[in-house]
Each structure stands twice: as C-alpha cells, then as structure tokens.
C-alpha cells in the first residue's frame, strides 16, 4: 500500500526539486520519459582477505512509472546509458533499481 498519493510522489521526483529526467525503455518496448533520483552508492566487495569499495548507481522511481520493469531494461540519464540489474520495489509506491553503465 502506497503511503503517499501519486501527486505527492510527483512533487518529490519533480526535476525542479530532487528529480532528474530519465528516458526509460523496457526490453522490446517504446521509450518514455519519467523522473527519478540517481544516487551513486558505495558497496564493499569482498576479494579474499581485503574489501574493495565499488560505486553502484541506484535509480529511485515511482513504481507506477515502471509497471513491467525487468532486468535488462534501458535507462538514459544525463546522456549515459544504463541497464537495470536488480529491481527492488519497496511496497510503498517506490522502486529502487540497481543500474549498470553500458
């Protein structure tokens, strides 16, 4: 169940507030313009006795903007093309998408 209304989320993802414009293309589908928030999160990758930090782009969007999202869908953000790798809907109307730069 979504905690905020769709219009509440629209204002949060507005490009005049926190959001950025994104072109989303589902595999085999047509491109559409949505808004999202791109963060570069750090993760620790274990490589034996040592950990190495890795930067991972995470896109946060309204779930209703990506209703049939799947791994391998394409996102263009600030002229950079990404593919979706991990999809994490949170059950409140927001989906986080781990991306991989292409």
mmCIF file of N, CA and C in Angstrom:
data_model
loop_
_atom_site.group_PDB
_atom_site.id
_atom_site.type_symbol
_atom_site.label_atom_id
_atom_site.label_comp_id
_atom_site.label_asym_id
_atom_site.label_seq_id
_atom_site.Cartn_x
_atom_site.Cartn_y
_atom_site.Cartn_z
ATOM 1 N N UNK A 1 0.840 -1.179 0.000
ATOM 2 C CA UNK A 1 0.000 0.000 0.000
ATOM 3 C C UNK A 1 0.885 1.242 0.000
ATOM 4 N N UNK A 2 0.623 2.155 -0.924
ATOM 5 C CA UNK A 2 1.403 3.383 -1.015
ATOM 6 C C UNK A 2 1.066 4.307 0.152
ATOM 7 N N UNK A 3 2.094 4.910 0.720
ATOM 8 C CA UNK A 3 1.896 5.829 1.834
ATOM 9 C C UNK A 3 1.565 7.228 1.345
ATOM 10 N N UNK A 4 2.125 7.607 0.207
ATOM 11 C CA UNK A 4 1.873 8.905 -0.373
ATOM 12 C C UNK A 4 0.956 8.740 -1.575
ATOM 13 N N UNK A 5 0.306 9.826 -1.947
ATOM 14 C CA UNK A 5 -0.502 9.792 -3.158
ATOM 15 C C UNK A 5 0.423 9.942 -4.361
ATOM 16 N N UNK A 6 -0.110 9.661 -5.531
ATOM 17 C CA UNK A 6 0.684 9.799 -6.754
ATOM 18 C C UNK A 6 1.166 11.232 -6.918
ATOM 19 N N UNK A 7 0.323 12.203 -6.594
ATOM 20 C CA UNK A 7 0.742 13.609 -6.729
ATOM 21 C C UNK A 7 1.808 13.975 -5.702
ATOM 22 N N UNK A 8 1.769 13.365 -4.507
ATOM 23 C CA UNK A 8 2.842 13.581 -3.530
ATOM 24 C C UNK A 8 4.174 13.117 -4.109
ATOM 25 N N UNK A 9 4.161 11.935 -4.719
ATOM 26 C CA UNK A 9 5.384 11.394 -5.298
ATOM 27 C C UNK A 9 5.838 12.219 -6.502
ATOM 28 N N UNK A 10 4.879 12.716 -7.284
ATOM 29 C CA UNK A 10 5.243 13.560 -8.422
ATOM 30 C C UNK A 10 6.047 14.767 -7.963
ATOM 31 N N UNK A 11 5.613 15.395 -6.872
ATOM 32 C CA UNK A 11 6.337 16.575 -6.400
ATOM 33 C C UNK A 11 7.715 16.205 -5.877
ATOM 34 N N UNK A 12 7.874 15.030 -5.294
ATOM 35 C CA UNK A 12 9.174 14.581 -4.796
ATOM 36 C C UNK A 12 10.161 14.346 -5.941
ATOM 37 N N UNK A 13 9.681 13.759 -7.033
ATOM 38 C CA UNK A 13 10.545 13.445 -8.175
ATOM 39 C C UNK A 13 10.623 14.575 -9.196
ATOM 40 N N UNK A 14 9.942 15.681 -8.950
ATOM 41 C CA UNK A 14 9.947 16.820 -9.864
ATOM 42 C C UNK A 14 11.380 17.272 -10.130
ATOM 43 N N UNK A 15 11.688 17.580 -11.393
ATOM 44 C CA UNK A 15 13.055 17.986 -11.745
ATOM 45 C C UNK A 15 13.417 19.351 -11.167
ATOM 46 N N UNK A 16 12.438 20.111 -10.701
ATOM 47 C CA UNK A 16 12.733 21.372 -10.021
ATOM 48 C C UNK A 16 13.020 21.142 -8.536
ATOM 49 N N UNK A 17 12.827 19.931 -8.071
ATOM 50 C CA UNK A 17 13.080 19.597 -6.666
ATOM 51 C C UNK A 17 14.286 18.658 -6.608
ATOM 52 N N UNK A 18 14.022 17.364 -6.460
ATOM 53 C CA UNK A 18 15.097 16.376 -6.294
ATOM 54 C C UNK A 18 15.379 15.558 -7.548
ATOM 55 N N UNK A 19 14.429 15.517 -8.462
ATOM 56 C CA UNK A 19 14.488 14.566 -9.564
ATOM 57 C C UNK A 19 15.327 14.998 -10.750
ATOM 58 N N UNK A 20 15.525 14.030 -11.616
ATOM 59 C CA UNK A 20 16.199 14.256 -12.888
ATOM 60 C C UNK A 20 15.408 13.528 -13.971
ATOM 61 N N UNK A 21 15.467 14.040 -15.185
ATOM 62 C CA UNK A 21 14.752 13.426 -16.301
ATOM 63 C C UNK A 21 15.449 12.138 -16.722
ATOM 64 N N UNK A 22 14.653 11.116 -17.003
ATOM 65 C CA UNK A 22 15.149 9.799 -17.370
ATOM 66 C C UNK A 22 14.363 9.308 -18.577
ATOM 67 N N UNK A 23 15.048 8.723 -19.551
ATOM 68 C CA UNK A 23 14.365 8.038 -20.650
ATOM 69 C C UNK A 23 14.419 6.553 -20.343
ATOM 70 N N UNK A 24 13.241 5.958 -20.185
ATOM 71 C CA UNK A 24 13.110 4.536 -19.823
ATOM 72 C C UNK A 24 12.596 3.760 -21.010
ATOM 73 N N UNK A 25 13.306 2.686 -21.378
ATOM 74 C CA UNK A 25 12.872 1.820 -22.474
ATOM 75 C C UNK A 25 12.847 0.377 -21.999
ATOM 76 N N UNK A 26 11.641 -0.189 -21.822
ATOM 77 C CA UNK A 26 11.574 -1.612 -21.468
ATOM 78 C C UNK A 26 12.039 -2.459 -22.655
ATOM 79 N N UNK A 27 12.610 -3.611 -22.393
ATOM 80 C CA UNK A 27 13.066 -4.502 -23.462
ATOM 81 C C UNK A 27 11.916 -4.784 -24.416
ATOM 82 N N UNK A 28 12.116 -4.496 -25.700
ATOM 83 C CA UNK A 28 11.100 -4.737 -26.708
ATOM 84 C C UNK A 28 9.972 -3.728 -26.698
ATOM 85 N N UNK A 29 10.099 -2.664 -25.899
ATOM 86 C CA UNK A 29 9.034 -1.664 -25.794
ATOM 87 C C UNK A 29 9.466 -0.306 -26.304
ATOM 88 N N UNK A 30 8.602 0.664 -26.091
ATOM 89 C CA UNK A 30 8.854 2.032 -26.531
ATOM 90 C C UNK A 30 9.398 2.871 -25.385
ATOM 91 N N UNK A 31 10.206 3.849 -25.733
ATOM 92 C CA UNK A 31 10.791 4.745 -24.738
ATOM 93 C C UNK A 31 9.738 5.677 -24.171
ATOM 94 N N UNK A 32 9.902 6.012 -22.886
ATOM 95 C CA UNK A 32 9.043 7.006 -22.247
ATOM 96 C C UNK A 32 9.894 7.859 -21.323
ATOM 97 N N UNK A 33 9.419 9.061 -21.062
ATOM 98 C CA UNK A 33 10.120 9.972 -20.162
ATOM 99 C C UNK A 33 9.524 9.858 -18.773
ATOM 100 N N UNK A 34 10.384 9.625 -17.793
ATOM 101 C CA UNK A 34 9.976 9.575 -16.401
ATOM 102 C C UNK A 34 10.962 10.417 -15.601
ATOM 103 N N UNK A 35 10.666 10.648 -14.343
ATOM 104 C CA UNK A 35 11.587 11.335 -13.453
ATOM 105 C C UNK A 35 12.069 10.360 -12.399
ATOM 106 N N UNK A 36 13.293 10.529 -11.956
ATOM 107 C CA UNK A 36 13.844 9.674 -10.918
ATOM 108 C C UNK A 36 14.957 10.384 -10.186
ATOM 109 N N UNK A 37 15.492 9.724 -9.184
ATOM 110 C CA UNK A 37 16.618 10.259 -8.429
ATOM 111 C C UNK A 37 17.751 9.251 -8.538
ATOM 112 N N UNK A 38 18.889 9.714 -9.068
ATOM 113 C CA UNK A 38 20.052 8.848 -9.251
ATOM 114 C C UNK A 38 21.050 9.107 -8.136
ATOM 115 N N UNK A 39 21.415 8.059 -7.435
ATOM 116 C CA UNK A 39 22.435 8.123 -6.389
ATOM 117 C C UNK A 39 23.532 7.128 -6.726
ATOM 118 N N UNK A 40 24.749 7.480 -6.416
ATOM 119 C CA UNK A 40 25.861 6.552 -6.556
ATOM 120 C C UNK A 40 26.210 6.057 -5.167
ATOM 121 N N UNK A 41 25.796 4.832 -4.861
ATOM 122 C CA UNK A 41 26.029 4.256 -3.549
ATOM 123 C C UNK A 41 27.311 3.433 -3.577
ATOM 124 N N UNK A 42 27.909 3.300 -2.421
ATOM 125 C CA UNK A 42 29.120 2.504 -2.306
ATOM 126 C C UNK A 42 28.780 1.160 -1.694
ATOM 127 N N UNK A 43 29.422 0.122 -2.209
ATOM 128 C CA UNK A 43 29.284 -1.204 -1.633
ATOM 129 C C UNK A 43 30.679 -1.768 -1.439
ATOM 130 N N UNK A 44 30.797 -2.636 -0.477
ATOM 131 C CA UNK A 44 32.066 -3.290 -0.204
ATOM 132 C C UNK A 44 32.054 -4.654 -0.878
ATOM 133 N N UNK A 45 33.016 -4.875 -1.764
ATOM 134 C CA UNK A 45 33.147 -6.143 -2.470
ATOM 135 C C UNK A 45 34.271 -6.920 -1.810
ATOM 136 N N UNK A 46 33.969 -8.116 -1.350
ATOM 137 C CA UNK A 46 34.959 -8.951 -0.665
ATOM 138 C C UNK A 46 35.797 -9.680 -1.702
ATOM 139 N N UNK A 47 37.090 -9.418 -1.689
ATOM 140 C CA UNK A 47 38.015 -10.094 -2.607
ATOM 141 C C UNK A 47 39.091 -10.787 -1.784
ATOM 142 N N UNK A 48 38.680 -11.820 -1.097
ATOM 143 C CA UNK A 48 39.614 -12.555 -0.241
ATOM 144 C C UNK A 48 39.701 -11.913 1.124
ATOM 145 N N UNK A 49 40.910 -11.591 1.538
ATOM 146 C CA UNK A 49 41.126 -11.005 2.860
ATOM 147 C C UNK A 49 40.903 -9.498 2.886
ATOM 148 N N UNK A 50 40.658 -8.918 1.729
ATOM 149 C CA UNK A 50 40.540 -7.469 1.638
ATOM 150 C C UNK A 50 39.193 -7.103 1.006
ATOM 151 N N UNK A 51 38.633 -5.984 1.442
ATOM 152 C CA UNK A 51 37.426 -5.466 0.821
ATOM 153 C C UNK A 51 37.776 -4.309 -0.100
ATOM 154 N N UNK A 52 37.079 -4.219 -1.210
ATOM 155 C CA UNK A 52 37.284 -3.144 -2.165
ATOM 156 C C UNK A 52 35.956 -2.417 -2.322
ATOM 157 N N UNK A 53 36.004 -1.077 -2.255
ATOM 158 C CA UNK A 53 34.785 -0.306 -2.444
ATOM 159 C C UNK A 53 34.481 -0.184 -3.927
ATOM 160 N N UNK A 54 33.201 -0.276 -4.227
ATOM 161 C CA UNK A 54 32.721 -0.180 -5.591
ATOM 162 C C UNK A 54 31.542 0.784 -5.592
ATOM 163 N N UNK A 55 31.472 1.644 -6.591
ATOM 164 C CA UNK A 55 30.361 2.577 -6.688
ATOM 165 C C UNK A 55 29.267 1.963 -7.555
ATOM 166 N N UNK A 56 28.026 2.004 -7.043
ATOM 167 C CA UNK A 56 26.888 1.400 -7.735
ATOM 168 C C UNK A 56 25.811 2.461 -7.953
ATOM 169 N N UNK A 57 25.423 2.706 -9.223
ATOM 170 C CA UNK A 57 24.343 3.658 -9.458
ATOM 171 C C UNK A 57 22.985 3.026 -9.107
ATOM 172 N N UNK A 58 22.201 3.747 -8.303
ATOM 173 C CA UNK A 58 20.852 3.312 -7.907
ATOM 174 C C UNK A 58 19.875 4.390 -8.332
ATOM 175 N N UNK A 59 18.877 4.008 -9.113
ATOM 176 C CA UNK A 59 17.834 4.924 -9.554
ATOM 177 C C UNK A 59 16.576 4.655 -8.746
ATOM 178 N N UNK A 60 16.014 5.697 -8.149
ATOM 179 C CA UNK A 60 14.768 5.602 -7.393
ATOM 180 C C UNK A 60 13.671 6.255 -8.213
ATOM 181 N N UNK A 61 12.572 5.515 -8.433
ATOM 182 C CA UNK A 61 11.468 5.998 -9.273
ATOM 183 C C UNK A 61 10.125 5.624 -8.644
ATOM 184 N N UNK A 62 9.068 6.235 -9.182
ATOM 185 C CA UNK A 62 7.725 5.803 -8.812
ATOM 186 C C UNK A 62 7.476 4.440 -9.446
ATOM 187 N N UNK A 63 6.985 3.507 -8.683
ATOM 188 C CA UNK A 63 6.706 2.161 -9.213
ATOM 189 C C UNK A 63 5.723 2.217 -10.371
ATOM 190 N N UNK A 64 4.774 3.140 -10.312
ATOM 191 C CA UNK A 64 3.773 3.240 -11.381
ATOM 192 C C UNK A 64 4.372 3.708 -12.702
ATOM 193 N N UNK A 65 5.572 4.304 -12.675
ATOM 194 C CA UNK A 65 6.238 4.726 -13.912
ATOM 195 C C UNK A 65 6.953 3.570 -14.606
ATOM 196 N N UNK A 66 7.172 2.465 -13.877
ATOM 197 C CA UNK A 66 7.879 1.301 -14.431
ATOM 198 C C UNK A 66 7.102 0.023 -14.098
ATOM 199 N N UNK A 67 5.837 -0.063 -14.518
ATOM 200 C CA UNK A 67 4.980 -1.160 -14.061
ATOM 201 C C UNK A 67 5.429 -2.558 -14.476
ATOM 202 N N UNK A 68 6.110 -2.666 -15.596
ATOM 203 C CA UNK A 68 6.536 -4.000 -16.053
ATOM 204 C C UNK A 68 8.052 -4.084 -16.162
ATOM 205 N N UNK A 69 8.742 -3.386 -15.286
ATOM 206 C CA UNK A 69 10.205 -3.347 -15.342
ATOM 207 C C UNK A 69 10.794 -4.747 -15.209
ATOM 208 N N UNK A 70 11.889 -4.966 -15.924
ATOM 209 C CA UNK A 70 12.579 -6.258 -15.893
ATOM 210 C C UNK A 70 14.080 -6.010 -15.993
ATOM 211 N N UNK A 71 14.852 -6.988 -15.595
ATOM 212 C CA UNK A 71 16.298 -6.886 -15.745
ATOM 213 C C UNK A 71 16.626 -6.687 -17.220
ATOM 214 N N UNK A 72 17.571 -5.813 -17.489
ATOM 215 C CA UNK A 72 17.990 -5.552 -18.859
ATOM 216 C C UNK A 72 17.286 -4.392 -19.523
ATOM 217 N N UNK A 73 16.272 -3.797 -18.869
ATOM 218 C CA UNK A 73 15.639 -2.605 -19.416
ATOM 219 C C UNK A 73 16.662 -1.475 -19.447
ATOM 220 N N UNK A 74 16.455 -0.506 -20.337
ATOM 221 C CA UNK A 74 17.423 0.560 -20.559
ATOM 222 C C UNK A 74 16.950 1.882 -19.969
ATOM 223 N N UNK A 75 17.900 2.611 -19.387
ATOM 224 C CA UNK A 75 17.655 3.944 -18.840
ATOM 225 C C UNK A 75 18.743 4.870 -19.353
ATOM 226 N N UNK A 76 18.360 6.043 -19.850
ATOM 227 C CA UNK A 76 19.331 7.055 -20.255
ATOM 228 C C UNK A 76 19.171 8.229 -19.304
ATOM 229 N N UNK A 77 20.276 8.554 -18.606
ATOM 230 C CA UNK A 77 20.270 9.616 -17.613
ATOM 231 C C UNK A 77 21.485 10.496 -17.882
ATOM 232 N N UNK A 78 21.245 11.778 -18.132
ATOM 233 C CA UNK A 78 22.347 12.719 -18.407
ATOM 234 C C UNK A 78 23.290 12.181 -19.480
ATOM 235 N N UNK A 79 22.733 11.691 -20.567
ATOM 236 C CA UNK A 79 23.467 11.175 -21.728
ATOM 237 C C UNK A 79 24.251 9.887 -21.466
ATOM 238 N N UNK A 80 24.038 9.249 -20.325
ATOM 239 C CA UNK A 80 24.686 7.970 -20.025
ATOM 240 C C UNK A 80 23.637 6.872 -20.078
ATOM 241 N N UNK A 81 23.957 5.769 -20.742
ATOM 242 C CA UNK A 81 23.031 4.649 -20.875
ATOM 243 C C UNK A 81 23.348 3.590 -19.829
ATOM 244 N N UNK A 82 22.286 3.128 -19.159
ATOM 245 C CA UNK A 82 22.394 2.095 -18.130
ATOM 246 C C UNK A 82 21.418 0.968 -18.445
ATOM 247 N N UNK A 83 21.686 -0.201 -17.907
ATOM 248 C CA UNK A 83 20.749 -1.336 -17.935
ATOM 249 C C UNK A 83 20.385 -1.664 -16.497
ATOM 250 N N UNK A 84 19.139 -2.082 -16.286
ATOM 251 C CA UNK A 84 18.712 -2.479 -14.942
ATOM 252 C C UNK A 84 19.283 -3.853 -14.620
ATOM 253 N N UNK A 85 19.794 -3.989 -13.384
ATOM 254 C CA UNK A 85 20.422 -5.229 -12.949
ATOM 255 C C UNK A 85 19.615 -5.859 -11.814
ATOM 256 N N UNK A 86 19.261 -5.049 -10.821
ATOM 257 C CA UNK A 86 18.485 -5.513 -9.676
ATOM 258 C C UNK A 86 17.321 -4.552 -9.484
ATOM 259 N N UNK A 87 16.136 -5.095 -9.246
ATOM 260 C CA UNK A 87 14.923 -4.289 -9.087
ATOM 261 C C UNK A 87 14.373 -4.535 -7.689
ATOM 262 N N UNK A 88 14.191 -3.429 -6.929
ATOM 263 C CA UNK A 88 13.762 -3.559 -5.540
ATOM 264 C C UNK A 88 12.542 -2.675 -5.260
ATOM 265 N N UNK A 89 11.323 -3.159 -5.549
ATOM 266 C CA UNK A 89 10.139 -2.388 -5.164
ATOM 267 C C UNK A 89 9.981 -2.470 -3.644
ATOM 268 N N UNK A 90 9.617 -1.342 -3.018
ATOM 269 C CA UNK A 90 9.531 -1.358 -1.559
ATOM 270 C C UNK A 90 8.112 -1.544 -1.027
ATOM 271 N N UNK A 91 7.140 -1.674 -1.927
ATOM 272 C CA UNK A 91 5.768 -1.907 -1.495
ATOM 273 C C UNK A 91 5.023 -0.643 -1.093
ATOM 274 N N UNK A 92 5.663 0.519 -1.206
ATOM 275 C CA UNK A 92 5.003 1.774 -0.843
ATOM 276 C C UNK A 92 4.838 2.701 -2.035
ATOM 277 N N UNK A 93 5.081 2.202 -3.246
ATOM 278 C CA UNK A 93 4.962 3.031 -4.441
ATOM 279 C C UNK A 93 6.301 3.495 -4.991
ATOM 280 N N UNK A 94 7.386 3.065 -4.372
ATOM 281 C CA UNK A 94 8.740 3.443 -4.796
ATOM 282 C C UNK A 94 9.506 2.176 -5.194
ATOM 283 N N UNK A 95 10.298 2.284 -6.265
ATOM 284 C CA UNK A 95 11.157 1.184 -6.690
ATOM 285 C C UNK A 95 12.584 1.697 -6.823
ATOM 286 N N UNK A 96 13.518 0.953 -6.250
ATOM 287 C CA UNK A 96 14.935 1.236 -6.435
ATOM 288 C C UNK A 96 15.470 0.264 -7.471
ATOM 289 N N UNK A 97 16.266 0.790 -8.395
ATOM 290 C CA UNK A 97 16.800 -0.016 -9.486
ATOM 291 C C UNK A 97 18.320 0.109 -9.488
ATOM 292 N N UNK A 98 18.988 -1.017 -9.282
ATOM 293 C CA UNK A 98 20.446 -1.017 -9.387
ATOM 294 C C UNK A 98 20.780 -1.051 -10.870
ATOM 295 N N UNK A 99 21.637 -0.139 -11.288
ATOM 296 C CA UNK A 99 21.959 0.004 -12.694
ATOM 297 C C UNK A 99 23.402 -0.396 -12.978
ATOM 298 N N UNK A 100 23.635 -0.699 -14.238
ATOM 299 C CA UNK A 100 24.979 -0.988 -14.729
ATOM 300 C C UNK A 100 25.207 -0.136 -15.961
ATOM 301 N N UNK A 101 26.278 0.645 -15.955
ATOM 302 C CA UNK A 101 26.567 1.520 -17.090
ATOM 303 C C UNK A 101 26.918 0.687 -18.311
ATOM 304 N N UNK A 102 26.416 1.111 -19.459
ATOM 305 C CA UNK A 102 26.662 0.406 -20.716
ATOM 306 C C UNK A 102 27.707 1.116 -21.534
#
